[in-house]
PDB file of C-alpha atoms and ligand atoms in Angstrom:
ATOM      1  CA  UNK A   1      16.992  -8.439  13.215  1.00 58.00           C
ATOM      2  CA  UNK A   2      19.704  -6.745  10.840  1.00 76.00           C
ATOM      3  CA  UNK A   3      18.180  -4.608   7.906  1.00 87.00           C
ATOM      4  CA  UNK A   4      17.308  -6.387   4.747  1.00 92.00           C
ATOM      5  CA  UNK A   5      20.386  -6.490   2.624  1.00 96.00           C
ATOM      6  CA  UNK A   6      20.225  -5.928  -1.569  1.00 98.00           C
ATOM      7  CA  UNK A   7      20.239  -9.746  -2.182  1.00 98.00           C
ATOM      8  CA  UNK A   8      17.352 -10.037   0.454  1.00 98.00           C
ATOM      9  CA  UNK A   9      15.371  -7.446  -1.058  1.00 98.00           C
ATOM     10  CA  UNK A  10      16.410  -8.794  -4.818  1.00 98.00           C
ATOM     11  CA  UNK A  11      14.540 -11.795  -4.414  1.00 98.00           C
ATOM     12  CA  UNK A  12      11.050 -10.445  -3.167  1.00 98.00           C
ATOM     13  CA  UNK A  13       9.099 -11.015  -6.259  1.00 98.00           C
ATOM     14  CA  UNK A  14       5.756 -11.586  -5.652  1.00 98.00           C
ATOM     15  CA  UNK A  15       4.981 -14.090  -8.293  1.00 98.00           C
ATOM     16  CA  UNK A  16       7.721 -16.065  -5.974  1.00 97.00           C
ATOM     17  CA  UNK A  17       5.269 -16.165  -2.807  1.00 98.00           C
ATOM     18  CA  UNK A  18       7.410 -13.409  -1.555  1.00 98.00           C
ATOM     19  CA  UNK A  19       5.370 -10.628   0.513  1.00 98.00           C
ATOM     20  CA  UNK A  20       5.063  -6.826  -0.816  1.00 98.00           C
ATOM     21  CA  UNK A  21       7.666  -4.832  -0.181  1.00 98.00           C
ATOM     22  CA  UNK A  22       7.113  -1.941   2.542  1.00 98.00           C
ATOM     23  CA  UNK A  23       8.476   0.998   1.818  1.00 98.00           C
ATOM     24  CA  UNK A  24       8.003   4.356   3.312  1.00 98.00           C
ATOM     25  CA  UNK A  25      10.237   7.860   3.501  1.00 98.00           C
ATOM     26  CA  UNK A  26      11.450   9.400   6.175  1.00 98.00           C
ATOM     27  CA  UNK A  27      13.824  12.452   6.456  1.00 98.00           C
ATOM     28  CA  UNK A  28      14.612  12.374  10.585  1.00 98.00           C
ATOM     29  CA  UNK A  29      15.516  10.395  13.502  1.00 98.00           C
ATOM     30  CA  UNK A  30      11.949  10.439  14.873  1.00 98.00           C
ATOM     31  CA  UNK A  31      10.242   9.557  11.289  1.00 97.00           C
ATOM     32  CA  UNK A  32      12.321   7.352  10.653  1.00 98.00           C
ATOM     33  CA  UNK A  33      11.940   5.638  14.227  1.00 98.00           C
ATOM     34  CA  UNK A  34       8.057   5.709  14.415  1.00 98.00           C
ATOM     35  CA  UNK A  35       8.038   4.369  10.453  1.00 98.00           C
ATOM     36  CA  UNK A  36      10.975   1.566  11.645  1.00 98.00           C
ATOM     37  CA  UNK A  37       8.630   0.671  14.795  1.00 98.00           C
ATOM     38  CA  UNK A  38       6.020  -0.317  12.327  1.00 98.00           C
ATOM     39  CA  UNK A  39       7.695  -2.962  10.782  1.00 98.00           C
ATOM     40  CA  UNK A  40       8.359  -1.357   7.337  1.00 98.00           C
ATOM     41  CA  UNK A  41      11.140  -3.385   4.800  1.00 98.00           C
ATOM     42  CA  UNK A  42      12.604  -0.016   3.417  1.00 98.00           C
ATOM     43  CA  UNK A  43      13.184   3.981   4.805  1.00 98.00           C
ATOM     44  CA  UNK A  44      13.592   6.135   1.914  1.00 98.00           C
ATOM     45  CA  UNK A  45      15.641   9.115   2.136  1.00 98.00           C
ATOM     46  CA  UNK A  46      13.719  10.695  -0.601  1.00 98.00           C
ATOM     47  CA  UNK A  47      14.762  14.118  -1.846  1.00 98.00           C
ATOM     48  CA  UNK A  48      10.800  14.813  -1.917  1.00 97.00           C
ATOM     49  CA  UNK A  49      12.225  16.213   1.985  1.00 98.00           C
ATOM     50  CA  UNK A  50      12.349  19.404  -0.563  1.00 97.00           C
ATOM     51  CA  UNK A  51       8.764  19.432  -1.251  1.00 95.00           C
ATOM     52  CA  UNK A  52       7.054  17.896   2.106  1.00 96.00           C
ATOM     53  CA  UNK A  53      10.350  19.528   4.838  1.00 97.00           C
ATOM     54  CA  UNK A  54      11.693  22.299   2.860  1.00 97.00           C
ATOM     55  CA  UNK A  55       9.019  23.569   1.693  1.00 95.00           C
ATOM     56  CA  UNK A  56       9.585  23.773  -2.111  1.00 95.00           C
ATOM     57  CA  UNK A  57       7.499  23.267  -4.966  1.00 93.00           C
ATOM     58  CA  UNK A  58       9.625  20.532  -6.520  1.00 96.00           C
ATOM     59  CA  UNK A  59      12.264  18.605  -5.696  1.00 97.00           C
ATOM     60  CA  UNK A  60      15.255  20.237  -7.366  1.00 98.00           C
ATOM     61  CA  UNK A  61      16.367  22.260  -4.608  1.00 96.00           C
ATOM     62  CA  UNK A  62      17.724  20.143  -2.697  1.00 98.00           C
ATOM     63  CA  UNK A  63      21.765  19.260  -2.925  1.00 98.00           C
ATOM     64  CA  UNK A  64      24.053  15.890  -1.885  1.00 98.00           C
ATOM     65  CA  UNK A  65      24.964  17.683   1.229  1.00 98.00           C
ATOM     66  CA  UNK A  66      21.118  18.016   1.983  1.00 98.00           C
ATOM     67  CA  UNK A  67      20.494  14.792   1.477  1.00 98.00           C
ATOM     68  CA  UNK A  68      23.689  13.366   3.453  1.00 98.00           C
ATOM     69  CA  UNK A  69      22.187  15.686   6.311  1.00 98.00           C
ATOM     70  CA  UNK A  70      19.079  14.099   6.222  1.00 98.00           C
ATOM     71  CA  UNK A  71      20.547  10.386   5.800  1.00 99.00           C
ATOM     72  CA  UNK A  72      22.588  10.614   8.768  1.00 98.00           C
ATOM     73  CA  UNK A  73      19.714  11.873  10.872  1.00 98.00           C
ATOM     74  CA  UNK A  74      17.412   8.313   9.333  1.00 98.00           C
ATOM     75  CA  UNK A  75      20.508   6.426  10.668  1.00 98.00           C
ATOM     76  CA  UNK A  76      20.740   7.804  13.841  1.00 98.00           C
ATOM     77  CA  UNK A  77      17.462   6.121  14.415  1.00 98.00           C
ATOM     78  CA  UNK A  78      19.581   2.609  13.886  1.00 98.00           C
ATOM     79  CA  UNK A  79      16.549   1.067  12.307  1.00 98.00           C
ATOM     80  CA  UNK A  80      15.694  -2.253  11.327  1.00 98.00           C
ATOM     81  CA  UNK A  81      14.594  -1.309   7.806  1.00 98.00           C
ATOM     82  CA  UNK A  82      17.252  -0.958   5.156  1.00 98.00           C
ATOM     83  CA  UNK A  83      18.152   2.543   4.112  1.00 98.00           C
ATOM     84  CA  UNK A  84      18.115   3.743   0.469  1.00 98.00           C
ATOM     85  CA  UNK A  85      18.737   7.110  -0.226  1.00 99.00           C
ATOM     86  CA  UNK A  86      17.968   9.600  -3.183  1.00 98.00           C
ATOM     87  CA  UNK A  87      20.514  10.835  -5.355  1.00 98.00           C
ATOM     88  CA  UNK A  88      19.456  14.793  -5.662  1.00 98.00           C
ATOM     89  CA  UNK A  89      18.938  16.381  -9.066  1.00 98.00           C
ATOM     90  CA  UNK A  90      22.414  16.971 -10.809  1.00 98.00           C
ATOM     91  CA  UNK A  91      24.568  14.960  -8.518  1.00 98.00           C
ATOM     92  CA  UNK A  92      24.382  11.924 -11.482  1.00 98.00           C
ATOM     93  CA  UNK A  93      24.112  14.400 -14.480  1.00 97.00           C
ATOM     94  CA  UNK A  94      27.103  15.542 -14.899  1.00 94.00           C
ATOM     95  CA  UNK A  95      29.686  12.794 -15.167  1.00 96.00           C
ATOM     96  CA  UNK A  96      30.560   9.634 -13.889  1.00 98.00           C
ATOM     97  CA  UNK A  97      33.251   9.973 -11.599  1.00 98.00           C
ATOM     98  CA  UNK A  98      30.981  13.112  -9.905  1.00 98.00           C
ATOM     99  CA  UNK A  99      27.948  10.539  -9.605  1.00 98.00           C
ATOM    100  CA  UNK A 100      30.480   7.900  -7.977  1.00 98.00           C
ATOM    101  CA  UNK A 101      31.711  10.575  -5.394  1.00 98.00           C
ATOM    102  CA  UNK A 102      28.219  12.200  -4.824  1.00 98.00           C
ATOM    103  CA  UNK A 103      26.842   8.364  -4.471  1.00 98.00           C
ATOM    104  CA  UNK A 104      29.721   7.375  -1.775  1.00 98.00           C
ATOM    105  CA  UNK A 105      28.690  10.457   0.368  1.00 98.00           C
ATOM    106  CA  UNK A 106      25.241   9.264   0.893  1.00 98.00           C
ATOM    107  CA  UNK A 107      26.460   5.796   1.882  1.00 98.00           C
ATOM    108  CA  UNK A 108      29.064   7.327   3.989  1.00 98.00           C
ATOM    109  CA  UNK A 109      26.531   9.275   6.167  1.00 98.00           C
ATOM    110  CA  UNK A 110      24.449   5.901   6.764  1.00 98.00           C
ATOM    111  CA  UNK A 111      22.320   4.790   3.304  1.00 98.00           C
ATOM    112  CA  UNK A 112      23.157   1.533   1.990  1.00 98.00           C
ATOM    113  CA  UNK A 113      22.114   1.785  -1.487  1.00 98.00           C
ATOM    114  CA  UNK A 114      21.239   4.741  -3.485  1.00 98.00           C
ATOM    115  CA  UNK A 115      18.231   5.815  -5.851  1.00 98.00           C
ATOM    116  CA  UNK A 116      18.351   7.360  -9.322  1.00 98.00           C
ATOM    117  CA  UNK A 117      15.851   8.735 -11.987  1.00 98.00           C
ATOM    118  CA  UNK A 118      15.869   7.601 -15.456  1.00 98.00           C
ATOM    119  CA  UNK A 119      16.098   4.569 -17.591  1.00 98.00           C
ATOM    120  CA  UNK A 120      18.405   3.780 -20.603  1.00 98.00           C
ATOM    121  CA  UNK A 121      19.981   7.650 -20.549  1.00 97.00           C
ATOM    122  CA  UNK A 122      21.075   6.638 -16.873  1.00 98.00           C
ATOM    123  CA  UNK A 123      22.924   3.487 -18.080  1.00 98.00           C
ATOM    124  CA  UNK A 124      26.403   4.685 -17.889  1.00 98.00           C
ATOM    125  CA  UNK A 125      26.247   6.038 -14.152  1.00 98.00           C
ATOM    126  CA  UNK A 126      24.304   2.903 -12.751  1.00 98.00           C
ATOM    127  CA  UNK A 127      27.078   1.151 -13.984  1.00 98.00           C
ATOM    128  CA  UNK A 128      29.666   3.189 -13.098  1.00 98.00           C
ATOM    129  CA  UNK A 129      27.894   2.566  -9.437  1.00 98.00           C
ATOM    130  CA  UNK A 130      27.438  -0.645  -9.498  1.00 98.00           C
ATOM    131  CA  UNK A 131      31.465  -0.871 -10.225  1.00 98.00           C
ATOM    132  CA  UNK A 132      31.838   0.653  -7.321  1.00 98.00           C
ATOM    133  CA  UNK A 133      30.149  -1.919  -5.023  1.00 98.00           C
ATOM    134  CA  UNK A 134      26.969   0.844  -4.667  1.00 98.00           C
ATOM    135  CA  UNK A 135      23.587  -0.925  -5.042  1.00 98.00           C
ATOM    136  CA  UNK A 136      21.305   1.141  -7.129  1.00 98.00           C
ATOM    137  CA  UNK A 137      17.701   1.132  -6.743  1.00 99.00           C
ATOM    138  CA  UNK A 138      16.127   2.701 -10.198  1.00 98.00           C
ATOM    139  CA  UNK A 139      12.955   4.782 -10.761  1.00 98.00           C
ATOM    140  CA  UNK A 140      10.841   5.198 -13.714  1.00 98.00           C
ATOM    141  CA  UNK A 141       7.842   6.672 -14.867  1.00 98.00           C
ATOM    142  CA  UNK A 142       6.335  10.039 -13.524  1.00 98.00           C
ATOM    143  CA  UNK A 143      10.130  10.851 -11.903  1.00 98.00           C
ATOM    144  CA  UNK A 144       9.648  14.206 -10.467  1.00 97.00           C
ATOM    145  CA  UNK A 145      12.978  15.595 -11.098  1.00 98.00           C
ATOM    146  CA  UNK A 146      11.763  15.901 -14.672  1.00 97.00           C
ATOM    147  CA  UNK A 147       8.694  18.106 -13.700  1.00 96.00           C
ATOM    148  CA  UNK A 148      10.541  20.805 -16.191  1.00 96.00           C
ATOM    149  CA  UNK A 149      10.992  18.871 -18.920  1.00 94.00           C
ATOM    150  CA  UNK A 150       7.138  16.985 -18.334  1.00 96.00           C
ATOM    151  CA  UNK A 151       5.837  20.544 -17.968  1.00 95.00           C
ATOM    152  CA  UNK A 152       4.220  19.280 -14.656  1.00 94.00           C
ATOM    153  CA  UNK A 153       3.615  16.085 -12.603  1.00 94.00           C
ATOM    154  CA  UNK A 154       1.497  14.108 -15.334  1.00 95.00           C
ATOM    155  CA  UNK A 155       0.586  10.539 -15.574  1.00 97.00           C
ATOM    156  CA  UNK A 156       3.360   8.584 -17.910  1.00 97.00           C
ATOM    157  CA  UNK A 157       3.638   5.979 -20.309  1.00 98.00           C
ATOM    158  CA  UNK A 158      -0.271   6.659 -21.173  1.00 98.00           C
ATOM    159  CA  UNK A 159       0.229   5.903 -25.109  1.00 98.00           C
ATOM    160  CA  UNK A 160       1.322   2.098 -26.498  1.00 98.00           C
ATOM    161  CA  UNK A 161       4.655   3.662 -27.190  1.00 98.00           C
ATOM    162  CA  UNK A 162       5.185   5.489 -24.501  1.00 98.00           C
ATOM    163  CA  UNK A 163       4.658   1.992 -22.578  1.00 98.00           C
ATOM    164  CA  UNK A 164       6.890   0.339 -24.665  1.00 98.00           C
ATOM    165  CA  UNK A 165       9.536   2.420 -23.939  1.00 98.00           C
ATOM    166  CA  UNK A 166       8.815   2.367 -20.310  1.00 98.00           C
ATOM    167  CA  UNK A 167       9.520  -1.019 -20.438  1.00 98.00           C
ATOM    168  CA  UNK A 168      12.681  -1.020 -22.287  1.00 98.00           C
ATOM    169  CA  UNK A 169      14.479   1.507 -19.855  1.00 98.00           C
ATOM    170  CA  UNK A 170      13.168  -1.061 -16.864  1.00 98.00           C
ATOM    171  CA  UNK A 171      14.995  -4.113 -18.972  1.00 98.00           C
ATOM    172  CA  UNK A 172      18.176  -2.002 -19.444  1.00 98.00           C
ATOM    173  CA  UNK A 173      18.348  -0.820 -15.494  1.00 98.00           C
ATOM    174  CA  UNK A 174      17.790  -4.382 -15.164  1.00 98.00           C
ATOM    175  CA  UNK A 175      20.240  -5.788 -17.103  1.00 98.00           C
ATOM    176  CA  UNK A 176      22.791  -2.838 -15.665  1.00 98.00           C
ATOM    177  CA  UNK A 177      22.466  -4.383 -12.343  1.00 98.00           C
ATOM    178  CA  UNK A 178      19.445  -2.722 -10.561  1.00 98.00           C
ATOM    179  CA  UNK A 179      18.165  -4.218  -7.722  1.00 98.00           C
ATOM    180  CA  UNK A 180      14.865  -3.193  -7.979  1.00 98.00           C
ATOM    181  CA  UNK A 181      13.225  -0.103  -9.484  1.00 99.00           C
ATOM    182  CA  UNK A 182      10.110   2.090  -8.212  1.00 98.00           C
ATOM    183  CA  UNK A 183       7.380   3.112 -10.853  1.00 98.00           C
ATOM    184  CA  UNK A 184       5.592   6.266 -10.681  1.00 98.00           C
ATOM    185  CA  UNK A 185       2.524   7.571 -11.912  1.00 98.00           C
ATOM    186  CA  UNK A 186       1.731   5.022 -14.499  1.00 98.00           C
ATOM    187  CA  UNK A 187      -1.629   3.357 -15.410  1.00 98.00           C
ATOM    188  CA  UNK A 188      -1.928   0.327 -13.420  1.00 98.00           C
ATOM    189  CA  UNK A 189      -2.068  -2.120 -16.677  1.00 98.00           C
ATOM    190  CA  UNK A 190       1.754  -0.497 -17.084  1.00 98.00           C
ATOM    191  CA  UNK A 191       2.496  -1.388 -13.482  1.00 98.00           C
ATOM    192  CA  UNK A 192       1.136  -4.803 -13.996  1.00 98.00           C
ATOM    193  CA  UNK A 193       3.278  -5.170 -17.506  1.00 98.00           C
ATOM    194  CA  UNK A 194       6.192  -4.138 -15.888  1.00 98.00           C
ATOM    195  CA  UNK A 195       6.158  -5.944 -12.768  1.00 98.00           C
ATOM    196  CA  UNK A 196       5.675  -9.155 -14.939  1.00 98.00           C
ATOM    197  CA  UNK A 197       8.346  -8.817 -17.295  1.00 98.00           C
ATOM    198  CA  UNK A 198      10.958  -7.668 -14.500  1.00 98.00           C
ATOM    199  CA  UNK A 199      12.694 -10.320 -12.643  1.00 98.00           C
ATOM    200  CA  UNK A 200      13.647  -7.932  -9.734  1.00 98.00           C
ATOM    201  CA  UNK A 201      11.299  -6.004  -7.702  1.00 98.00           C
ATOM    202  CA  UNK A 202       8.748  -2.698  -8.625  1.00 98.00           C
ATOM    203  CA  UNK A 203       7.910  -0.844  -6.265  1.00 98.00           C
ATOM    204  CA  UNK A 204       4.689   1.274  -7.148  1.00 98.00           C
ATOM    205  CA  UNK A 205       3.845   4.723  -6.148  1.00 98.00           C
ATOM    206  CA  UNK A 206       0.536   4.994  -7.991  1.00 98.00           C
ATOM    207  CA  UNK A 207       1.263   2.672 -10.578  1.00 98.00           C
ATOM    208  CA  UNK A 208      -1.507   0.133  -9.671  1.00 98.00           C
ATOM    209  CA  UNK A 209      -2.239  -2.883  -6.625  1.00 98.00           C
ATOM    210  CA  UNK A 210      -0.013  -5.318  -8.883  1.00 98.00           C
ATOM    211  CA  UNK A 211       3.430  -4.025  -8.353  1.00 98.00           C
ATOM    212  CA  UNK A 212       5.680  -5.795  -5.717  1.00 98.00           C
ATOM    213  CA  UNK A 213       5.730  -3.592  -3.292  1.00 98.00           C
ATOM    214  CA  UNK A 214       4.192  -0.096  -2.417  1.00 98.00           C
ATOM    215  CA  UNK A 215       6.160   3.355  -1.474  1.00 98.00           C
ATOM    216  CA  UNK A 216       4.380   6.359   0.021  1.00 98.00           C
ATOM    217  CA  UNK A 217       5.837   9.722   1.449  1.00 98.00           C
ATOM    218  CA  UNK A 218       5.445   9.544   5.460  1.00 98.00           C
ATOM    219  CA  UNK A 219       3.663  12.817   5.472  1.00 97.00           C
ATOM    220  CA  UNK A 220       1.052  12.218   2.733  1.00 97.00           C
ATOM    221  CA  UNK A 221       0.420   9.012   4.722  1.00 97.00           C
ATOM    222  CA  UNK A 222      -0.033  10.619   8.021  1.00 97.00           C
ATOM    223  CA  UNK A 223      -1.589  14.147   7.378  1.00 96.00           C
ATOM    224  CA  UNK A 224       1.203  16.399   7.165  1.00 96.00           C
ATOM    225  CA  UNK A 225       1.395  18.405   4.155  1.00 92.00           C
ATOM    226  CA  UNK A 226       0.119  21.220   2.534  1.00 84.00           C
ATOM    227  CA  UNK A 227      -0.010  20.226  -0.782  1.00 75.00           C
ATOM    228  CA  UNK A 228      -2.627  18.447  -2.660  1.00 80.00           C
ATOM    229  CA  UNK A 229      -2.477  14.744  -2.319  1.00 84.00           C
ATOM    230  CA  UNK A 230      -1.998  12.864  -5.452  1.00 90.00           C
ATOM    231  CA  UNK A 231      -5.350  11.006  -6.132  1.00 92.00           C
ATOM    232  CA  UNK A 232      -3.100   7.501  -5.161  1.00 95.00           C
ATOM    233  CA  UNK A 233      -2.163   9.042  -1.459  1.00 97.00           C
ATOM    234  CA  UNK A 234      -3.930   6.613   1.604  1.00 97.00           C
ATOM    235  CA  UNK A 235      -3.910   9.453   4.500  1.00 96.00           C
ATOM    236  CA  UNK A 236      -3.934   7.212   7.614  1.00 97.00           C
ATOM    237  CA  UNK A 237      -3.718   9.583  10.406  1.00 97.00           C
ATOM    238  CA  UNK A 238      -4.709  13.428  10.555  1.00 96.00           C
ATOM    239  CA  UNK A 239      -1.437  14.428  12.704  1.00 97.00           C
ATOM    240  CA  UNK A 240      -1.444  17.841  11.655  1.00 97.00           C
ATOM    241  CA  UNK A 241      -4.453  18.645  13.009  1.00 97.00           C
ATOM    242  CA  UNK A 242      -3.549  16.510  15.922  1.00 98.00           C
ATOM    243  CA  UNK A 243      -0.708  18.534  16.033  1.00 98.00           C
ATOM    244  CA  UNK A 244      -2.399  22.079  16.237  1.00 98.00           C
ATOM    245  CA  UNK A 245      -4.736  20.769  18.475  1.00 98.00           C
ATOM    246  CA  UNK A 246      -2.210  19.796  21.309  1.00 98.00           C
ATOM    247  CA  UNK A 247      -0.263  23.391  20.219  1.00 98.00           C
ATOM    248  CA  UNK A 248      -3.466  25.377  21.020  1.00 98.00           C
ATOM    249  CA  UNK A 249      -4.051  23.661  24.436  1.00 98.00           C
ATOM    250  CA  UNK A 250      -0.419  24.400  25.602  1.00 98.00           C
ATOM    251  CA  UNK A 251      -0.729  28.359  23.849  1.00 98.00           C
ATOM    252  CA  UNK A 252      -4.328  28.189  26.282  1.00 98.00           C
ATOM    253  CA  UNK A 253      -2.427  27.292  29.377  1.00 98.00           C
ATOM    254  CA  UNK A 254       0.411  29.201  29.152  1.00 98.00           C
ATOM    255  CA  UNK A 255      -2.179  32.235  28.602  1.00 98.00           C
ATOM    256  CA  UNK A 256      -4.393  31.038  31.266  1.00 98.00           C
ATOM    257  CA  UNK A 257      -1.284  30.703  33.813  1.00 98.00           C
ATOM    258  CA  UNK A 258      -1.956  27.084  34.241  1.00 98.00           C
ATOM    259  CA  UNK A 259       1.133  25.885  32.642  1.00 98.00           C
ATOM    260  CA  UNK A 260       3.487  24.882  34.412  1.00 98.00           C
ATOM    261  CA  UNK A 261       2.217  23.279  37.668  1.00 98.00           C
ATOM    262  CA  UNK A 262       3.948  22.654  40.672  1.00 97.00           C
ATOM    263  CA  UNK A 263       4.617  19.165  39.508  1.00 97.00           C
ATOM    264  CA  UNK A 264       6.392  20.799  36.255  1.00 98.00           C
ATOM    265  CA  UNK A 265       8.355  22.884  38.198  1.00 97.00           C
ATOM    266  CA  UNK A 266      11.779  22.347  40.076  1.00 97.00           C
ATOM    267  CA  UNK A 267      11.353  22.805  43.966  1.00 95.00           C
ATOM    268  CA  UNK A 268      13.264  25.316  45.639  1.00 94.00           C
ATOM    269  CA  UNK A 269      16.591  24.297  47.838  1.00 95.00           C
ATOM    270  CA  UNK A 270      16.274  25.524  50.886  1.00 92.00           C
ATOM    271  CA  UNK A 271      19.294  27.911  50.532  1.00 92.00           C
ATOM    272  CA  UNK A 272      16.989  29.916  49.002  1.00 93.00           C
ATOM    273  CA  UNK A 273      14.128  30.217  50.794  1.00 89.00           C
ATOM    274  CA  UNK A 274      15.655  30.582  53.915  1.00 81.00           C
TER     275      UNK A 274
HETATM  276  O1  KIV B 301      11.478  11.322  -3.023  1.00 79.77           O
HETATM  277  C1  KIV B 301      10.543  10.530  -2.902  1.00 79.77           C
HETATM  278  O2  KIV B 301       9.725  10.609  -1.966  1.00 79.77           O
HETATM  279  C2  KIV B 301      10.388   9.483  -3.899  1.00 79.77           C
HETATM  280  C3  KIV B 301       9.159   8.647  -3.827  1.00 79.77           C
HETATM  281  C4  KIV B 301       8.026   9.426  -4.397  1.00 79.77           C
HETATM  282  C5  KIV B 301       9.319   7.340  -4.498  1.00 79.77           C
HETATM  283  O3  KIV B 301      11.217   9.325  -4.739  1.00 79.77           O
END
C-alpha cells in the first residue's frame, strides 16, 4: 500500500461516507514505525517535537533544520501513512521566496506536504506554495505558535465574531488551494460549523467529535510527557511508567550482579583460556 496522496486525502469528507481521518505525530524512526504499524492515514512531523522532545515550553524554538532532522528520521521508517510536516515559527514569516525555500527543505528530507499556521494573513505564502507544486495542509484556531500574541494556550473563536472570522480564514485557505486544514482548540459547535461549510477536510485537535478526522501528539496519547494534558488528550497507554519500570529492574540487576548472564555474554575462544 503506497501512502495516501493529497487528492486521496482531499476527498475524505465525512458527509461523503468517507472514514475519519487518522492522524497522529511522530518525530523518529521508531514513533513513527509503531504509529505506521497501527494503521494511521497521516504522521505529523509537528514542531510540538519542541515541547514533548526538546523539552521547551512552546514551540518556537525549534528551526527548519530541526524539523528537516526530524522529517528524515519519520521517513526512514518508510511508512505507509503520508507524511506532512510543520513549517517552524518564522520560516513562512518573512517572505515568500524564504517560505518556498524553507518549504522545499522539508519535502526534500522526506515530507510530502507541509503545514502552516494562520488563515487570511497566510494567503500570500500558501499560494506562493501551492505555485510551487507544495501541498499545504492549513491550521486554525488555538495555533500555538501564537501563544505570545494569545498571551497563553486559550480556547479560540469563543465569541460570534470571533467564529465568524474563524470561518472566513478556513474559506480563504480553502479557496488558496488547501488541502485540508486542522482546527485547534475551538468549541465543538465551531468545529461542527466549520467542518460543514468546508468542502475539504478538518482535522480536529479538541475542536469537537464532528470534525473529519482527529490529530493527537503520540506522547500525550501514550503517556509520555510531563506537561499537563489538555482536557481533550485520550492517554491510551502509561509508557512512561512502563518505561521506568523496566529501567529500575535492569539498574536492580546490574546492582545485584545478575545482569548479564552467561547467555548474555560472548563465550570465550579457546585461545584464551588455554
Ligand atoms: O505540532 C503539532 O503537534 C501540531 C498538532 C497539535 C496539530 O501542530
Amino acid at each position: 500500500m503506497t501512502a495516501p496522496s493529497v487528492p486521496t486525502l482531499r476527498a475524505r469528507k465525512r458527509r461523503n461516507g468517507s472514514a475519519p481521518i487518522v492522524m497522529i505525530t511522530a518525530y523518529d524512526e521508531p514513533t513513527a514505525r509503531y504509529a505506521d504499524a497501527a494503521g494511521v492515514d497521516v504522521l505529523l512531523v509537528g514542531d510540538s517535537l519542541a515541547n514533548v522532545v526538546l523539552g521547551h515550553d512552546d514551540t518556537l524554538h525549534v528551526t527548519v533544520a530541526d524539523m528537516a532532522h526530524h522529517v528524515r528520521a519519520v521517513a526512514a521508517a518508510s511508512p505507509k501513512a503520508h507524511i506532512v510536516a510543520d513549517m517552524p515559527w518564522l520560516s513562512y514569516h518573512v517572505g515568500t521566496d524564504a517560505a518556498v525555500a524553507n518549504a522545499g527543505e522539508l519535502i526534500r528530507a522526506g515530507a510530502q506536504s507541509v503545514k502552516l499556521e494562520g488563515g487570511a494573513i497566510r494567503r500570500d505564502v500558501v499560494h506562493a506554495l501551492i505555485d510551487a507544486e507544495i501541498p499545504v495542509m492549513g491550521h486554525l484556531g488555538l495555533t500555538p505558535q501564537s501563544v505570545l500574541a494569545f498571551g497563553g494556550y486559550k480556547v479560540q473563536a469563543k465569541t460570534r465574531d470571533a467564529a465568524k472570522t474563524l470561518l472566513e480564514d478556513a474559506l480563504v485557505l480553502q479557496a488558496e488551494g488547501v488541502y485540508s486544514i486542522v482546527i485547534e482548540g475551538v468549541p465543538r459547535l465551531v468545529g461542527t460549523q466549520l467542518t460543514e461549510a468546508l468542502d475539504i477536510p478538518t482535522i480536529g485537535i479538541g475542536a469537537g467529535p464532528d470534525t473529519d478526522g482527529q490529530v493527537l501528539v503520540f506522547h500525550d496519547l501514550v503517556g509520555l510527557t510531563k506537561r499537563h494534558s489538555p482536557k481533550f488528550v485520550r492517554q491510551y497507554a502509561d509508557l512512561g511508567a512502563a518505561m521506568t519500570e523496566a529501567v529500575s529492574r535492569y539498574a536492580h540487576d546490574v546492582r545485584d550482579g545478575s545482569f548479564p548472564n552467561d547467555a548474555e555474554s560472548y563465550g570465550n575462544p579457546e585461545e584464551l583460556t588455554d
